[in-house]
């Protein structure tokens, strides 16, 4: 019988235990892998990699990109509600795009309003 205990401590399925904290360098590598997975139309892999990358100490700019791309991947698999949620989280970061083109807000306006 499994009692979900290890070394006297109760194990949990919380996201913190499923995706432990990782280094920024590991997260950047995951983001790069996610970019490749997205281009290869492996959207669920993209979502998984980006979810893991969010557990690293990242800049708001990096988090914004992750949330944008996660939204795109969710949209591609037909989960518009989750796509809109990711984009709204990215918008909440309040980042200004250097070129003045706000891709996140454009995606949100196109698919979520």
PDB file of C-alpha atoms in Angstrom:
ATOM      1  CA  UNK A   1       0.000   0.000   0.000  1.00  0.00           C
ATOM      2  CA  UNK A   2       1.343   3.417  -0.935  1.00  0.00           C
ATOM      3  CA  UNK A   3       0.937   6.116   1.675  1.00  0.00           C
ATOM      4  CA  UNK A   4       2.563   8.945  -0.306  1.00  0.00           C
ATOM      5  CA  UNK A   5       5.202   9.437   2.358  1.00  0.00           C
ATOM      6  CA  UNK A   6       8.910   9.740   1.863  1.00  0.00           C
ATOM      7  CA  UNK A   7      11.385  10.239   4.679  1.00  0.00           C
ATOM      8  CA  UNK A   8       8.524  11.031   7.041  1.00  0.00           C
ATOM      9  CA  UNK A   9       7.254  13.916   4.890  1.00  0.00           C
ATOM     10  CA  UNK A  10       4.048  13.799   2.914  1.00  0.00           C
ATOM     11  CA  UNK A  11       4.629  14.006  -0.821  1.00  0.00           C
ATOM     12  CA  UNK A  12       2.424  16.375  -2.776  1.00  0.00           C
ATOM     13  CA  UNK A  13       1.385  16.683  -6.396  1.00  0.00           C
ATOM     14  CA  UNK A  14       1.463  20.459  -6.219  1.00  0.00           C
ATOM     15  CA  UNK A  15       3.038  22.218  -9.220  1.00  0.00           C
ATOM     16  CA  UNK A  16       6.011  23.202  -7.074  1.00  0.00           C
ATOM     17  CA  UNK A  17       6.920  19.542  -6.645  1.00  0.00           C
ATOM     18  CA  UNK A  18       6.136  18.544 -10.219  1.00  0.00           C
ATOM     19  CA  UNK A  19       8.282  21.325 -11.653  1.00  0.00           C
ATOM     20  CA  UNK A  20      11.044  22.209  -9.199  1.00  0.00           C
ATOM     21  CA  UNK A  21      12.873  25.517  -9.425  1.00  0.00           C
ATOM     22  CA  UNK A  22      15.428  25.580 -12.202  1.00  0.00           C
ATOM     23  CA  UNK A  23      18.260  27.900 -13.161  1.00  0.00           C
ATOM     24  CA  UNK A  24      17.839  30.780 -15.578  1.00  0.00           C
ATOM     25  CA  UNK A  25      20.262  29.106 -18.019  1.00  0.00           C
ATOM     26  CA  UNK A  26      18.200  25.903 -17.972  1.00  0.00           C
ATOM     27  CA  UNK A  27      15.057  27.958 -18.564  1.00  0.00           C
ATOM     28  CA  UNK A  28      16.605  29.739 -21.558  1.00  0.00           C
ATOM     29  CA  UNK A  29      17.502  26.344 -23.020  1.00  0.00           C
ATOM     30  CA  UNK A  30      13.911  25.179 -22.471  1.00  0.00           C
ATOM     31  CA  UNK A  31      12.606  28.314 -24.188  1.00  0.00           C
ATOM     32  CA  UNK A  32      14.880  27.608 -27.160  1.00  0.00           C
ATOM     33  CA  UNK A  33      13.628  23.996 -27.269  1.00  0.00           C
ATOM     34  CA  UNK A  34      10.043  25.268 -27.053  1.00  0.00           C
ATOM     35  CA  UNK A  35      10.633  27.602 -30.011  1.00  0.00           C
ATOM     36  CA  UNK A  36      11.813  24.616 -32.055  1.00  0.00           C
ATOM     37  CA  UNK A  37       8.906  22.455 -30.878  1.00  0.00           C
ATOM     38  CA  UNK A  38       6.444  25.205 -31.862  1.00  0.00           C
ATOM     39  CA  UNK A  39       7.972  25.466 -35.340  1.00  0.00           C
ATOM     40  CA  UNK A  40       7.668  21.672 -35.637  1.00  0.00           C
ATOM     41  CA  UNK A  41       3.972  21.972 -34.648  1.00  0.00           C
ATOM     42  CA  UNK A  42       4.587  20.061 -31.399  1.00  0.00           C
ATOM     43  CA  UNK A  43       2.318  22.335 -29.407  1.00  0.00           C
ATOM     44  CA  UNK A  44       1.829  20.204 -26.303  1.00  0.00           C
ATOM     45  CA  UNK A  45       5.601  19.831 -25.962  1.00  0.00           C
ATOM     46  CA  UNK A  46       5.885  23.607 -26.361  1.00  0.00           C
ATOM     47  CA  UNK A  47       3.388  24.148 -23.534  1.00  0.00           C
ATOM     48  CA  UNK A  48       5.157  21.659 -21.253  1.00  0.00           C
ATOM     49  CA  UNK A  49       8.618  23.161 -21.808  1.00  0.00           C
ATOM     50  CA  UNK A  50       7.394  26.700 -21.266  1.00  0.00           C
ATOM     51  CA  UNK A  51       5.533  25.709 -18.115  1.00  0.00           C
ATOM     52  CA  UNK A  52       8.763  24.303 -16.720  1.00  0.00           C
ATOM     53  CA  UNK A  53      10.738  27.383 -17.766  1.00  0.00           C
ATOM     54  CA  UNK A  54       8.395  29.614 -15.756  1.00  0.00           C
ATOM     55  CA  UNK A  55       9.828  28.045 -12.578  1.00  0.00           C
ATOM     56  CA  UNK A  56      13.125  29.864 -13.088  1.00  0.00           C
ATOM     57  CA  UNK A  57      14.119  33.348 -11.951  1.00  0.00           C
ATOM     58  CA  UNK A  58      13.372  35.204 -15.182  1.00  0.00           C
ATOM     59  CA  UNK A  59      12.890  38.811 -16.209  1.00  0.00           C
ATOM     60  CA  UNK A  60       9.381  40.063 -16.899  1.00  0.00           C
ATOM     61  CA  UNK A  61      10.372  40.310 -20.571  1.00  0.00           C
ATOM     62  CA  UNK A  62      11.245  36.578 -20.630  1.00  0.00           C
ATOM     63  CA  UNK A  63       8.028  35.714 -18.765  1.00  0.00           C
ATOM     64  CA  UNK A  64       6.038  37.808 -21.237  1.00  0.00           C
ATOM     65  CA  UNK A  65       7.534  35.922 -24.167  1.00  0.00           C
ATOM     66  CA  UNK A  66       6.833  32.564 -22.495  1.00  0.00           C
ATOM     67  CA  UNK A  67       3.209  33.490 -21.824  1.00  0.00           C
ATOM     68  CA  UNK A  68       2.803  34.810 -25.381  1.00  0.00           C
ATOM     69  CA  UNK A  69       4.171  31.627 -26.935  1.00  0.00           C
ATOM     70  CA  UNK A  70       2.214  29.392 -24.543  1.00  0.00           C
ATOM     71  CA  UNK A  71      -0.903  31.266 -25.622  1.00  0.00           C
ATOM     72  CA  UNK A  72      -0.061  30.669 -29.276  1.00  0.00           C
ATOM     73  CA  UNK A  73       0.460  26.948 -28.615  1.00  0.00           C
ATOM     74  CA  UNK A  74      -2.814  26.656 -26.703  1.00  0.00           C
ATOM     75  CA  UNK A  75      -4.576  28.450 -29.548  1.00  0.00           C
ATOM     76  CA  UNK A  76      -3.092  26.003 -32.061  1.00  0.00           C
ATOM     77  CA  UNK A  77      -4.508  23.008 -30.173  1.00  0.00           C
ATOM     78  CA  UNK A  78      -7.920  24.668 -29.996  1.00  0.00           C
ATOM     79  CA  UNK A  79      -7.886  25.718 -26.334  1.00  0.00           C
ATOM     80  CA  UNK A  80      -8.835  29.355 -26.802  1.00  0.00           C
ATOM     81  CA  UNK A  81      -9.787  29.865 -23.146  1.00  0.00           C
ATOM     82  CA  UNK A  82      -6.320  28.850 -21.949  1.00  0.00           C
ATOM     83  CA  UNK A  83      -4.695  30.862 -24.763  1.00  0.00           C
ATOM     84  CA  UNK A  84      -6.580  33.971 -23.654  1.00  0.00           C
ATOM     85  CA  UNK A  85      -5.602  33.322 -20.042  1.00  0.00           C
ATOM     86  CA  UNK A  86      -1.904  33.136 -20.972  1.00  0.00           C
ATOM     87  CA  UNK A  87      -2.120  36.318 -23.046  1.00  0.00           C
ATOM     88  CA  UNK A  88      -3.955  38.175 -20.286  1.00  0.00           C
ATOM     89  CA  UNK A  89      -1.223  37.185 -17.803  1.00  0.00           C
ATOM     90  CA  UNK A  90       1.363  38.505 -20.250  1.00  0.00           C
ATOM     91  CA  UNK A  91      -0.556  41.762 -20.681  1.00  0.00           C
ATOM     92  CA  UNK A  92      -0.678  42.174 -16.876  1.00  0.00           C
ATOM     93  CA  UNK A  93       3.128  42.355 -16.879  1.00  0.00           C
ATOM     94  CA  UNK A  94       2.716  45.757 -18.566  1.00  0.00           C
ATOM     95  CA  UNK A  95       5.618  45.380 -20.959  1.00  0.00           C
ATOM     96  CA  UNK A  96       6.079  47.819 -23.815  1.00  0.00           C
ATOM     97  CA  UNK A  97       7.367  46.226 -26.996  1.00  0.00           C
ATOM     98  CA  UNK A  98      10.480  48.028 -28.272  1.00  0.00           C
ATOM     99  CA  UNK A  99       9.105  48.361 -31.816  1.00  0.00           C
ATOM    100  CA  UNK A 100       5.729  49.598 -30.642  1.00  0.00           C
ATOM    101  CA  UNK A 101       4.029  46.492 -32.069  1.00  0.00           C
ATOM    102  CA  UNK A 102       2.290  44.685 -29.242  1.00  0.00           C
ATOM    103  CA  UNK A 103       1.845  41.137 -30.539  1.00  0.00           C
ATOM    104  CA  UNK A 104       0.348  39.927 -27.275  1.00  0.00           C
ATOM    105  CA  UNK A 105      -2.432  42.523 -27.262  1.00  0.00           C
ATOM    106  CA  UNK A 106      -3.070  41.885 -30.958  1.00  0.00           C
ATOM    107  CA  UNK A 107      -3.538  38.149 -30.346  1.00  0.00           C
ATOM    108  CA  UNK A 108      -5.791  38.888 -27.374  1.00  0.00           C
ATOM    109  CA  UNK A 109      -7.927  41.329 -29.401  1.00  0.00           C
ATOM    110  CA  UNK A 110      -8.206  38.872 -32.304  1.00  0.00           C
ATOM    111  CA  UNK A 111      -9.171  35.801 -30.317  1.00  0.00           C
ATOM    112  CA  UNK A 112     -10.422  36.825 -26.881  1.00  0.00           C
ATOM    113  CA  UNK A 113     -12.751  39.791 -27.203  1.00  0.00           C
TER     114      UNK A 113
END
